[in-house]
Amino acid sequence: MIAAQSYALPAPAEVDPAPVLKFSFYCFCIFNLAYYSRFFEWQLWYLHVPLITSSIALLGAALEGKLLSTLGTKIGICMAALTALYAINIPLSSWRAGSFQTFTQDWLKSVTAFLIAGALVTTVRHCRTAVNSIGFGSGAGAVLVNWKGQIIAGRLVMGKGSFANSNEIAFDVLLGLPFLALIVMDGKSGKLKRLLAFCLICNSVFTLVRTGSRTGVIGFVILGFLLFLRTSIAGKAGMALIAMIFVLLVLTVFPNSLKERYASIFLGSDARELAQNNTEARQLDEAVSSSAARRRLMINAVKVSISHPVFGVGIGQFGTYMSGVERLEGLHSGWQGTHNTYLQISSEAGIPALILFLTMMWLSFKGLRRLYKRADLIADPESREISNMAFALNASLVAYAVCVFFDYVAYSPTLPVLAGFAIALARVGNASLDATEQQKRVAPQIQLVTLAPVNPSRPRRWVRPNTPVY
């Protein structure tokens, strides 16, 4: 009998980066925890943890010569071109000092976050750690809001900081949900870690509903639909059951003011008829008036984009510009932003800047989709992990693309960080998949065959030399 013995090459082990790069990477993970949780906006703000950790991470990436590799990608070229347009925009702005402040205090920090995210993530394990830091940071932020937040006009908000806006809370929660779900589905994670991630998901969804953010609910439904498409038939049945239970809980547990606010997504001004008392009627009037005011702002942003198509009116200066226009028209100005990130860029920085911004998003989507489609075909445990990470990052980008349609956060680090992660994950993920495919091609060529007796325990009969055996 012939027994085959496999001498296939083992999977190549990941090489740990240099100590400086490794330390810088963990500093970046601490930055993610701090930024997405917003903890240091409330406590120990004087320690300047986000600033210190991001500075160390940038210095480490620069010392190891990793920054140029990020800028050399297509997304990096778009980022550099967008930064150049913003810089050119400053002397042409309607208020140069304000645009200079937006560029130096907001956008340059976002560029720094982009370079760090793209440069410091050098292995698949680092990708997993980095996205976990975003998920746990977002989950911790939801816990902080439920602990320290307060209900104002029927909506959950914080007293200060960026979480003073309920839409910002919902935005942050949505970005972290795909990464928390990734931890729950990761079989390599410990049971305690997966249980913690599941609890944070439940708390995050509870927080999202309490904010009363209609944008957040729309984004949450889209995330659920994406996950529904990717799961198995059994998973789809489980998700459908969970969705029904969730809707019943919302209808029975949460106050009428929140339910009526969410009903205004479909009913519009007719939602006023659902009010059961004067307080609810006033809150619904505010919700309907808010929607109407945002539509007016979006119309004004379209007009400004048409009248200033190349360089806009100056980054961060839509509210300032419109206040001057409305004052000349004898109208009261609220100094408000566009409430739409895409129109914010086109009106403040020009249509070429918007094209670069959209190109960055499209390249990120394209690279991640191609990666998880390729990884799905290999059906290897590590390949499935890469596929799940790419899908989670893609889902987070989808949530961003939807939410910024109702918010103005053009110069925040959110998209730069996600785009930097997309560059890093595509680089290390494709390298790992190349190694796996190479291993599968080489393995059949080095199979060795050895001879073995039919029954090794049975003693062999002595045979006289040159005597045939019958």
CSV table of C-alpha atoms in Angstrom, one decimal:
chain,number,residue,atom,x,y,z
A,1,MET,CA,0.0,0.0,0.0
A,2,ILE,CA,1.3,3.5,-0.8
A,3,ALA,CA,0.9,6.1,1.8
A,4,ALA,CA,1.3,9.8,0.9
A,5,GLN,CA,3.0,12.1,3.3
A,6,SER,CA,2.5,15.9,2.8
A,7,TYR,CA,5.5,18.2,3.0
A,8,ALA,CA,3.5,21.4,2.1
A,9,LEU,CA,5.2,24.7,3.0
A,10,PRO,CA,3.8,26.2,6.2
A,11,ALA,CA,2.1,29.6,6.0
A,12,PRO,CA,4.6,32.4,6.1
A,13,ALA,CA,4.8,34.0,9.5
A,14,GLU,CA,4.3,37.7,9.8
A,15,VAL,CA,7.4,39.6,10.5
A,16,ASP,CA,7.1,42.0,13.4
A,17,PRO,CA,7.9,45.6,12.5
A,18,ALA,CA,10.8,47.5,14.1
A,19,PRO,CA,10.4,48.5,17.7
A,20,VAL,CA,10.0,52.2,16.9
A,21,LEU,CA,7.3,51.4,14.4
A,22,LYS,CA,5.6,49.0,16.8
A,23,PHE,CA,5.6,51.5,19.6
A,24,SER,CA,4.2,54.2,17.2
A,25,PHE,CA,1.5,51.9,16.1
A,26,TYR,CA,0.3,51.3,19.7
A,27,CYS,CA,0.3,55.0,20.3
A,28,PHE,CA,-2.0,55.4,17.2
A,29,CYS,CA,-4.3,52.8,18.7
A,30,ILE,CA,-4.5,54.8,21.9
A,31,PHE,CA,-5.3,57.9,19.7
A,32,ASN,CA,-8.2,55.9,18.1
A,33,LEU,CA,-9.5,55.0,21.6
A,34,ALA,CA,-9.3,58.6,22.7
A,35,TYR,CA,-10.7,60.2,19.6
A,36,TYR,CA,-13.7,57.9,19.1
A,37,SER,CA,-14.6,57.7,22.8
A,38,ARG,CA,-14.2,61.5,23.3
A,39,PHE,CA,-13.2,60.7,26.9
A,40,PHE,CA,-10.6,63.4,27.1
A,41,GLU,CA,-13.1,66.0,26.1
A,42,TRP,CA,-14.7,65.3,29.5
A,43,GLN,CA,-12.0,64.1,31.8
A,44,LEU,CA,-8.3,64.7,32.1
A,45,TRP,CA,-8.3,67.0,29.1
A,46,TYR,CA,-5.2,68.7,30.4
A,47,LEU,CA,-3.1,65.6,29.6
A,48,HIS,CA,-3.6,66.2,25.8
A,49,VAL,CA,-3.5,62.4,25.2
A,50,PRO,CA,-4.8,62.6,21.5
A,51,LEU,CA,-2.2,65.2,20.6
A,52,ILE,CA,0.7,63.4,22.3
A,53,THR,CA,-0.1,60.0,20.9
A,54,SER,CA,-0.7,61.2,17.4
A,55,SER,CA,2.6,63.2,17.5
A,56,ILE,CA,4.6,60.1,18.6
A,57,ALA,CA,2.9,58.0,16.0
A,58,LEU,CA,3.7,60.5,13.2
A,59,LEU,CA,7.3,60.8,14.3
A,60,GLY,CA,7.8,57.1,14.4
A,61,ALA,CA,6.3,56.7,10.9
A,62,ALA,CA,8.5,59.5,9.6
A,63,LEU,CA,11.7,58.0,11.2
A,64,GLU,CA,11.0,54.6,9.5
A,65,GLY,CA,10.3,56.2,6.1
A,66,LYS,CA,6.8,55.0,5.8
A,67,LEU,CA,5.0,58.2,5.0
A,68,LEU,CA,5.9,58.4,1.3
A,69,SER,CA,4.5,54.9,0.7
A,70,THR,CA,1.1,56.2,1.8
A,71,LEU,CA,1.2,59.3,-0.3
A,72,GLY,CA,2.3,57.4,-3.3
A,73,THR,CA,-1.0,55.5,-3.6
A,74,LYS,CA,-3.9,56.8,-5.7
A,75,ILE,CA,-5.8,57.7,-2.5
A,76,GLY,CA,-2.7,59.5,-1.2
A,77,ILE,CA,-2.3,61.5,-4.4
A,78,CYS,CA,-5.9,62.6,-4.1
A,79,MET,CA,-5.3,63.6,-0.5
A,80,ALA,CA,-2.2,65.6,-1.4
A,81,ALA,CA,-4.1,67.3,-4.2
A,82,LEU,CA,-7.0,68.1,-1.9
A,83,THR,CA,-4.6,69.6,0.6
A,84,ALA,CA,-3.0,71.7,-2.1
A,85,LEU,CA,-6.5,73.0,-3.1
A,86,TYR,CA,-7.4,73.9,0.4
A,87,ALA,CA,-4.1,75.8,0.8
A,88,ILE,CA,-4.6,77.7,-2.4
A,89,ASN,CA,-8.1,78.5,-1.1
A,90,ILE,CA,-6.9,80.5,1.9
A,91,PRO,CA,-5.8,83.7,0.2
A,92,LEU,CA,-8.9,83.6,-2.0
A,93,SER,CA,-11.3,83.1,0.9
A,94,SER,CA,-14.0,85.5,1.9
A,95,TRP,CA,-12.4,85.5,5.4
A,96,ARG,CA,-8.7,84.5,5.1
A,97,ALA,CA,-8.0,84.3,8.9
A,98,GLY,CA,-10.9,81.9,9.4
A,99,SER,CA,-9.9,79.7,6.5
A,100,PHE,CA,-6.3,79.7,7.7
A,101,GLN,CA,-7.5,78.6,11.2
A,102,THR,CA,-9.7,75.8,9.6
A,103,PHE,CA,-6.7,74.6,7.6
A,104,THR,CA,-4.1,74.6,10.4
A,105,GLN,CA,-6.3,73.4,13.3
A,106,ASP,CA,-8.6,71.0,11.5
A,107,TRP,CA,-7.4,69.8,8.2
A,108,LEU,CA,-3.7,69.4,8.9
A,109,LYS,CA,-4.7,67.1,11.9
A,110,SER,CA,-6.8,65.1,9.5
A,111,VAL,CA,-3.9,64.8,7.1
A,112,THR,CA,-1.7,63.6,9.9
A,113,ALA,CA,-4.2,60.9,10.9
A,114,PHE,CA,-4.4,59.8,7.3
A,115,LEU,CA,-0.6,59.4,7.0
A,116,ILE,CA,-0.4,57.5,10.3
A,117,ALA,CA,-3.2,55.1,9.5
A,118,GLY,CA,-1.7,54.3,6.1
A,119,ALA,CA,1.9,54.0,7.3
A,120,LEU,CA,1.8,52.2,10.7
A,121,VAL,CA,-0.5,49.3,9.9
A,122,THR,CA,2.0,46.8,8.4
A,123,THR,CA,0.6,43.3,9.2
A,124,VAL,CA,-2.8,41.6,9.3
A,125,ARG,CA,-2.6,41.3,13.0
A,126,HIS,CA,-2.0,45.1,13.2
A,127,CYS,CA,-5.1,45.6,11.0
A,128,ARG,CA,-7.2,43.6,13.5
A,129,THR,CA,-5.8,45.6,16.4
A,130,ALA,CA,-6.4,48.9,14.7
A,131,VAL,CA,-10.0,48.3,13.8
A,132,ASN,CA,-10.6,46.9,17.3
A,133,SER,CA,-9.4,50.2,18.7
A,134,ILE,CA,-12.0,52.1,16.7
A,135,GLY,CA,-14.7,49.7,17.7
A,136,PHE,CA,-13.9,49.7,21.4
A,137,GLY,CA,-13.4,53.5,21.3
A,138,SER,CA,-16.8,54.1,19.8
A,139,GLY,CA,-18.4,51.6,22.2
A,140,ALA,CA,-16.8,53.4,25.2
A,141,GLY,CA,-18.1,56.7,23.8
A,142,ALA,CA,-21.6,55.3,23.9
A,143,VAL,CA,-21.1,54.2,27.5
A,144,LEU,CA,-19.9,57.7,28.4
A,145,VAL,CA,-22.9,59.3,26.8
A,146,ASN,CA,-25.4,57.0,28.6
A,147,TRP,CA,-23.5,57.6,31.9
A,148,LYS,CA,-22.9,61.4,31.7
A,149,GLY,CA,-25.5,62.5,29.1
A,150,GLN,CA,-28.8,64.2,29.7
A,151,ILE,CA,-32.1,64.4,27.9
A,152,ILE,CA,-32.8,67.8,26.3
A,153,ALA,CA,-35.9,68.3,24.2
A,154,GLY,CA,-36.4,64.6,24.3
A,155,ARG,CA,-32.9,63.8,22.9
A,156,LEU,CA,-29.8,62.4,24.5
A,157,VAL,CA,-26.8,64.8,24.4
A,158,MET,CA,-23.7,65.6,26.4
A,159,GLY,CA,-23.3,69.0,28.1
A,160,LYS,CA,-20.2,69.9,26.2
A,161,GLY,CA,-17.7,68.8,23.6
A,162,SER,CA,-18.5,67.3,20.2
A,163,PHE,CA,-21.1,65.0,21.8
A,164,ALA,CA,-23.2,68.0,22.6
A,165,ASN,CA,-24.7,67.4,19.2
A,166,SER,CA,-26.9,64.3,19.2
A,167,ASN,CA,-26.3,63.7,15.5
A,168,GLU,CA,-22.6,63.6,16.2
A,169,ILE,CA,-23.2,60.9,18.9
A,170,ALA,CA,-25.2,58.8,16.4
A,171,PHE,CA,-22.5,59.3,13.7
A,172,ASP,CA,-19.7,58.1,16.1
A,173,VAL,CA,-21.7,55.0,17.2
A,174,LEU,CA,-22.5,54.0,13.6
A,175,LEU,CA,-18.8,54.1,12.6
A,176,GLY,CA,-17.9,51.7,15.4
A,177,LEU,CA,-20.7,49.2,15.1
A,178,PRO,CA,-19.2,47.2,12.1
A,179,PHE,CA,-15.9,46.8,14.0
A,180,LEU,CA,-17.6,45.6,17.2
A,181,ALA,CA,-19.6,43.1,15.1
A,182,LEU,CA,-16.3,42.0,13.6
A,183,ILE,CA,-15.0,41.2,17.1
A,184,VAL,CA,-18.1,39.2,18.0
A,185,MET,CA,-17.7,37.1,14.8
A,186,ASP,CA,-14.0,36.6,15.3
A,187,GLY,CA,-13.4,33.0,16.5
A,188,LYS,CA,-9.8,33.9,17.4
A,189,SER,CA,-11.0,36.4,20.0
A,190,GLY,CA,-11.5,35.2,23.6
A,191,LYS,CA,-15.0,34.6,24.9
A,192,LEU,CA,-14.7,37.5,27.4
A,193,LYS,CA,-13.6,39.9,24.6
A,194,ARG,CA,-16.5,38.8,22.4
A,195,LEU,CA,-19.0,39.1,25.2
A,196,LEU,CA,-17.7,42.7,26.0
A,197,ALA,CA,-18.1,43.6,22.3
A,198,PHE,CA,-21.6,42.2,22.2
A,199,CYS,CA,-22.6,44.2,25.3
A,200,LEU,CA,-21.1,47.3,23.7
A,201,ILE,CA,-23.2,46.7,20.6
A,202,CYS,CA,-26.4,46.5,22.6
A,203,ASN,CA,-25.5,49.7,24.5
A,204,SER,CA,-24.5,51.5,21.3
A,205,VAL,CA,-27.8,50.7,19.6
A,206,PHE,CA,-29.7,51.8,22.7
A,207,THR,CA,-27.7,55.0,22.7
A,208,LEU,CA,-28.3,55.5,19.0
A,209,VAL,CA,-32.1,55.3,19.4
A,210,ARG,CA,-32.1,57.6,22.4
A,211,THR,CA,-30.3,60.4,20.5
A,212,GLY,CA,-33.4,60.9,18.3
A,213,SER,CA,-31.1,61.2,15.3
A,214,ARG,CA,-33.1,60.4,12.1
A,215,THR,CA,-29.8,60.3,10.2
A,216,GLY,CA,-28.5,57.7,12.6
A,217,VAL,CA,-31.5,55.5,12.2
A,218,ILE,CA,-31.2,55.6,8.4
A,219,GLY,CA,-27.6,54.7,8.6
A,220,PHE,CA,-28.3,51.9,11.1
A,221,VAL,CA,-30.9,50.4,8.7
A,222,ILE,CA,-28.4,50.5,5.8
A,223,LEU,CA,-25.7,48.8,8.0
A,224,GLY,CA,-28.2,46.1,8.9
A,225,PHE,CA,-29.1,45.6,5.3
A,226,LEU,CA,-25.4,45.2,4.3
A,227,LEU,CA,-24.9,42.6,7.0
A,228,PHE,CA,-28.1,40.8,6.0
A,229,LEU,CA,-26.8,40.4,2.5
A,230,ARG,CA,-23.6,38.9,3.6
A,231,THR,CA,-24.8,36.4,6.2
A,232,SER,CA,-26.0,32.8,5.5
A,233,ILE,CA,-29.7,31.8,5.3
A,234,ALA,CA,-29.7,30.9,9.0
A,235,GLY,CA,-28.0,34.2,9.8
A,236,LYS,CA,-30.7,36.1,7.8
A,237,ALA,CA,-33.4,34.3,9.8
A,238,GLY,CA,-31.8,35.2,13.0
A,239,MET,CA,-31.4,38.8,12.0
A,240,ALA,CA,-35.0,39.0,10.9
A,241,LEU,CA,-36.0,37.7,14.4
A,242,ILE,CA,-33.7,40.2,16.2
A,243,ALA,CA,-35.1,43.0,14.0
A,244,MET,CA,-38.7,42.2,15.0
A,245,ILE,CA,-37.8,42.0,18.7
A,246,PHE,CA,-35.9,45.3,18.4
A,247,VAL,CA,-38.9,47.1,16.8
A,248,LEU,CA,-41.2,45.8,19.5
A,249,LEU,CA,-38.9,47.1,22.2
A,250,VAL,CA,-38.7,50.5,20.5
A,251,LEU,CA,-42.5,50.7,20.3
A,252,THR,CA,-43.0,49.6,23.9
A,253,VAL,CA,-40.1,51.0,25.9
A,254,PHE,CA,-39.0,54.3,24.4
A,255,PRO,CA,-41.0,57.5,25.0
A,256,ASN,CA,-43.6,58.7,22.5
A,257,SER,CA,-41.6,61.8,21.6
A,258,LEU,CA,-38.8,59.7,20.1
A,259,LYS,CA,-41.2,57.4,18.2
A,260,GLU,CA,-43.0,60.5,16.8
A,261,ARG,CA,-39.7,62.1,15.8
A,262,TYR,CA,-38.7,58.9,13.9
A,263,ALA,CA,-42.2,58.8,12.3
A,264,SER,CA,-41.6,62.3,10.9
A,265,ILE,CA,-39.0,60.6,8.5
A,266,PHE,CA,-42.0,59.2,6.6
A,267,LEU,CA,-44.9,61.5,7.5
A,268,GLY,CA,-43.1,64.9,7.4
A,269,SER,CA,-45.3,67.7,8.8
A,270,ASP,CA,-48.2,65.3,9.2
A,271,ALA,CA,-46.4,63.8,12.2
A,272,ARG,CA,-47.7,66.7,14.3
A,273,GLU,CA,-51.0,64.8,14.5
A,274,LEU,CA,-49.3,62.1,16.5
A,275,ALA,CA,-48.5,64.4,19.4
A,276,GLN,CA,-50.3,63.5,22.7
A,277,ASN,CA,-49.6,66.7,24.6
A,278,ASN,CA,-48.2,70.2,24.1
A,279,THR,CA,-44.6,69.2,24.9
A,280,GLU,CA,-44.6,66.5,22.2
A,281,ALA,CA,-46.3,68.9,19.8
A,282,ARG,CA,-43.6,71.5,20.4
A,283,GLN,CA,-40.8,68.9,19.9
A,284,LEU,CA,-42.4,67.7,16.7
A,285,ASP,CA,-42.7,71.3,15.4
A,286,GLU,CA,-39.0,71.7,16.1
A,287,ALA,CA,-38.1,68.5,14.2
A,288,VAL,CA,-40.2,69.5,11.2
A,289,SER,CA,-38.8,73.1,11.3
A,290,SER,CA,-35.3,71.7,11.5
A,291,SER,CA,-35.8,69.7,8.4
A,292,ALA,CA,-37.2,72.7,6.5
A,293,ALA,CA,-34.3,74.9,7.7
A,294,ARG,CA,-31.8,72.3,6.5
A,295,ARG,CA,-33.4,72.2,3.1
A,296,ARG,CA,-33.0,76.0,2.8
A,297,LEU,CA,-29.4,75.7,3.8
A,298,MET,CA,-28.8,73.0,1.2
A,299,ILE,CA,-30.4,75.2,-1.5
A,300,ASN,CA,-28.2,78.1,-0.5
A,301,ALA,CA,-25.2,75.9,-0.6
A,302,VAL,CA,-26.1,74.8,-4.2
A,303,LYS,CA,-26.4,78.5,-5.2
A,304,VAL,CA,-23.0,79.3,-3.7
A,305,SER,CA,-21.4,76.3,-5.4
A,306,ILE,CA,-22.8,77.5,-8.8
A,307,SER,CA,-21.7,81.1,-8.2
A,308,HIS,CA,-18.2,80.1,-6.9
A,309,PRO,CA,-17.5,76.8,-8.7
A,310,VAL,CA,-13.7,76.7,-8.8
A,311,PHE,CA,-12.4,77.8,-5.3
A,312,GLY,CA,-15.6,78.4,-3.3
A,313,VAL,CA,-16.0,81.1,-0.7
A,314,GLY,CA,-13.2,79.7,1.6
A,315,ILE,CA,-12.9,76.6,3.7
A,316,GLY,CA,-15.0,76.8,6.8
A,317,GLN,CA,-16.6,80.0,5.7
A,318,PHE,CA,-20.1,79.2,4.3
A,319,GLY,CA,-21.8,80.5,7.5
A,320,THR,CA,-19.8,83.7,7.4
A,321,TYR,CA,-20.4,84.3,3.7
A,322,MET,CA,-24.1,83.7,4.0
A,323,SER,CA,-24.4,86.0,7.0
A,324,GLY,CA,-23.1,88.8,4.8
A,325,VAL,CA,-25.5,88.0,2.0
A,326,GLU,CA,-28.5,87.7,4.2
A,327,ARG,CA,-27.6,90.9,6.1
A,328,LEU,CA,-27.6,92.8,2.7
A,329,GLU,CA,-31.0,91.2,1.9
A,330,GLY,CA,-32.4,92.3,5.3
A,331,LEU,CA,-32.7,88.8,6.6
A,332,HIS,CA,-31.7,87.4,10.0
A,333,SER,CA,-28.6,85.1,9.8
A,334,GLY,CA,-28.1,82.1,12.0
A,335,TRP,CA,-24.4,81.7,10.9
A,336,GLN,CA,-25.1,78.0,10.2
A,337,GLY,CA,-23.2,75.5,8.2
A,338,THR,CA,-24.5,73.6,5.1
A,339,HIS,CA,-25.6,70.5,7.0
A,340,ASN,CA,-24.3,68.5,4.1
A,341,THR,CA,-20.6,67.6,3.8
A,342,TYR,CA,-20.7,67.3,0.0
A,343,LEU,CA,-22.2,70.7,-0.4
A,344,GLN,CA,-19.9,72.1,2.3
A,345,ILE,CA,-16.9,71.2,0.1
A,346,SER,CA,-18.4,72.4,-3.2
A,347,SER,CA,-19.5,75.7,-1.7
A,348,GLU,CA,-16.4,76.4,0.5
A,349,ALA,CA,-13.6,74.8,-1.6
A,350,GLY,CA,-15.1,74.5,-5.1
A,351,ILE,CA,-16.2,71.6,-7.3
A,352,PRO,CA,-12.7,70.3,-8.1
A,353,ALA,CA,-12.2,69.8,-4.4
A,354,LEU,CA,-15.5,67.9,-4.2
A,355,ILE,CA,-14.4,65.7,-7.1
A,356,LEU,CA,-11.2,64.8,-5.3
A,357,PHE,CA,-13.1,64.1,-2.1
A,358,LEU,CA,-15.5,61.7,-3.9
A,359,THR,CA,-12.6,60.1,-5.7
A,360,MET,CA,-11.0,59.3,-2.4
A,361,MET,CA,-14.2,57.6,-1.2
A,362,TRP,CA,-14.7,55.7,-4.5
A,363,LEU,CA,-11.1,54.4,-4.5
A,364,SER,CA,-11.5,53.3,-0.9
A,365,PHE,CA,-14.8,51.5,-1.7
A,366,LYS,CA,-13.3,49.9,-4.8
A,367,GLY,CA,-10.1,48.6,-3.1
A,368,LEU,CA,-11.9,47.2,-0.2
A,369,ARG,CA,-14.6,45.5,-2.3
A,370,ARG,CA,-12.0,44.0,-4.5
A,371,LEU,CA,-10.1,42.7,-1.5
A,372,TYR,CA,-13.0,41.0,0.3
A,373,LYS,CA,-14.3,39.5,-3.0
A,374,ARG,CA,-10.8,38.0,-3.7
A,375,ALA,CA,-10.4,36.8,-0.1
A,376,ASP,CA,-13.8,35.1,-0.2
A,377,LEU,CA,-12.7,33.0,-3.2
A,378,ILE,CA,-9.7,31.6,-1.4
A,379,ALA,CA,-11.8,30.3,1.6
A,380,ASP,CA,-8.8,30.1,3.9
A,381,PRO,CA,-9.2,30.9,7.7
A,382,GLU,CA,-6.8,33.9,7.4
A,383,SER,CA,-8.4,34.9,4.1
A,384,ARG,CA,-11.8,34.9,5.7
A,385,GLU,CA,-10.4,37.2,8.5
A,386,ILE,CA,-9.1,39.6,5.8
A,387,SER,CA,-12.4,39.5,4.0
A,388,ASN,CA,-14.4,40.2,7.2
A,389,MET,CA,-12.1,43.2,8.1
A,390,ALA,CA,-12.4,44.6,4.5
A,391,PHE,CA,-16.2,44.2,4.6
A,392,ALA,CA,-16.4,45.9,8.1
A,393,LEU,CA,-14.3,48.8,7.0
A,394,ASN,CA,-16.4,49.1,3.8
A,395,ALA,CA,-19.6,49.1,5.9
A,396,SER,CA,-18.2,51.8,8.1
A,397,LEU,CA,-17.4,53.9,5.0
A,398,VAL,CA,-21.0,53.4,3.8
A,399,ALA,CA,-22.3,54.7,7.1
A,400,TYR,CA,-20.0,57.7,6.7
A,401,ALA,CA,-21.1,58.3,3.2
A,402,VAL,CA,-24.8,58.3,4.3
A,403,CYS,CA,-24.4,60.3,7.5
A,404,VAL,CA,-22.4,63.1,6.0
A,405,PHE,CA,-25.3,63.8,3.6
A,406,PHE,CA,-27.0,65.3,6.7
A,407,ASP,CA,-24.0,66.7,8.6
A,408,TYR,CA,-21.1,68.9,7.7
A,409,VAL,CA,-17.8,67.4,8.8
A,410,ALA,CA,-15.6,67.9,5.7
A,411,TYR,CA,-12.4,68.7,7.6
A,412,SER,CA,-12.7,66.1,10.4
A,413,PRO,CA,-10.3,63.1,10.6
A,414,THR,CA,-13.0,60.5,10.1
A,415,LEU,CA,-12.7,59.9,6.3
A,416,PRO,CA,-8.9,60.4,6.3
A,417,VAL,CA,-8.5,57.7,9.0
A,418,LEU,CA,-10.8,55.3,7.2
A,419,ALA,CA,-9.1,55.9,3.9
A,420,GLY,CA,-5.7,55.4,5.4
A,421,PHE,CA,-6.9,52.1,6.9
A,422,ALA,CA,-8.2,51.1,3.4
A,423,ILE,CA,-4.7,51.7,2.0
A,424,ALA,CA,-3.0,49.7,4.7
A,425,LEU,CA,-5.5,46.8,4.7
A,426,ALA,CA,-5.4,46.5,0.9
A,427,ARG,CA,-1.6,46.5,1.0
A,428,VAL,CA,-1.1,43.9,3.7
A,429,GLY,CA,-4.2,41.9,2.8
A,430,ASN,CA,-3.3,41.5,-0.8
A,431,ALA,CA,0.3,40.5,0.2
A,432,SER,CA,-1.1,37.9,2.5
A,433,LEU,CA,-3.4,36.5,-0.2
A,434,ASP,CA,-0.5,36.4,-2.7
A,435,ALA,CA,1.5,34.3,-0.2
A,436,THR,CA,-1.5,32.0,0.4
A,437,GLU,CA,-2.0,31.5,-3.4
A,438,GLN,CA,1.7,30.9,-4.0
A,439,GLN,CA,1.7,28.3,-1.2
A,440,LYS,CA,-1.3,26.5,-2.8
A,441,ARG,CA,0.5,26.4,-6.2
A,442,VAL,CA,3.8,25.1,-4.8
A,443,ALA,CA,2.4,22.5,-2.3
A,444,PRO,CA,1.3,19.9,-4.9
A,445,GLN,CA,4.7,20.0,-6.5
A,446,ILE,CA,6.6,18.9,-3.4
A,447,GLN,CA,4.4,16.0,-2.2
A,448,LEU,CA,6.7,13.1,-1.4
A,449,VAL,CA,5.6,9.5,-1.6
A,450,THR,CA,6.9,6.8,0.7
A,451,LEU,CA,6.4,3.0,0.7
A,452,ALA,CA,4.9,1.3,3.7
A,453,PRO,CA,4.1,-2.4,4.3
A,454,VAL,CA,0.5,-3.5,4.2
A,455,ASN,CA,0.7,-4.9,7.7
A,456,PRO,CA,3.8,-3.7,9.6
A,457,SER,CA,3.0,-5.8,12.7
A,458,ARG,CA,3.2,-9.1,10.7
A,459,PRO,CA,6.8,-10.5,10.5
A,460,ARG,CA,8.2,-10.9,7.0
A,461,ARG,CA,9.0,-14.4,5.6
A,462,TRP,CA,12.6,-15.1,4.8
A,463,VAL,CA,13.2,-15.4,1.1
A,464,ARG,CA,16.2,-17.2,-0.5
A,465,PRO,CA,18.1,-14.9,-2.8
A,466,ASN,CA,17.3,-15.2,-6.5
A,467,THR,CA,14.2,-17.2,-5.7
A,468,PRO,CA,11.0,-15.8,-7.2
A,469,VAL,CA,8.2,-15.1,-4.8
A,470,TYR,CA,4.7,-16.4,-5.8
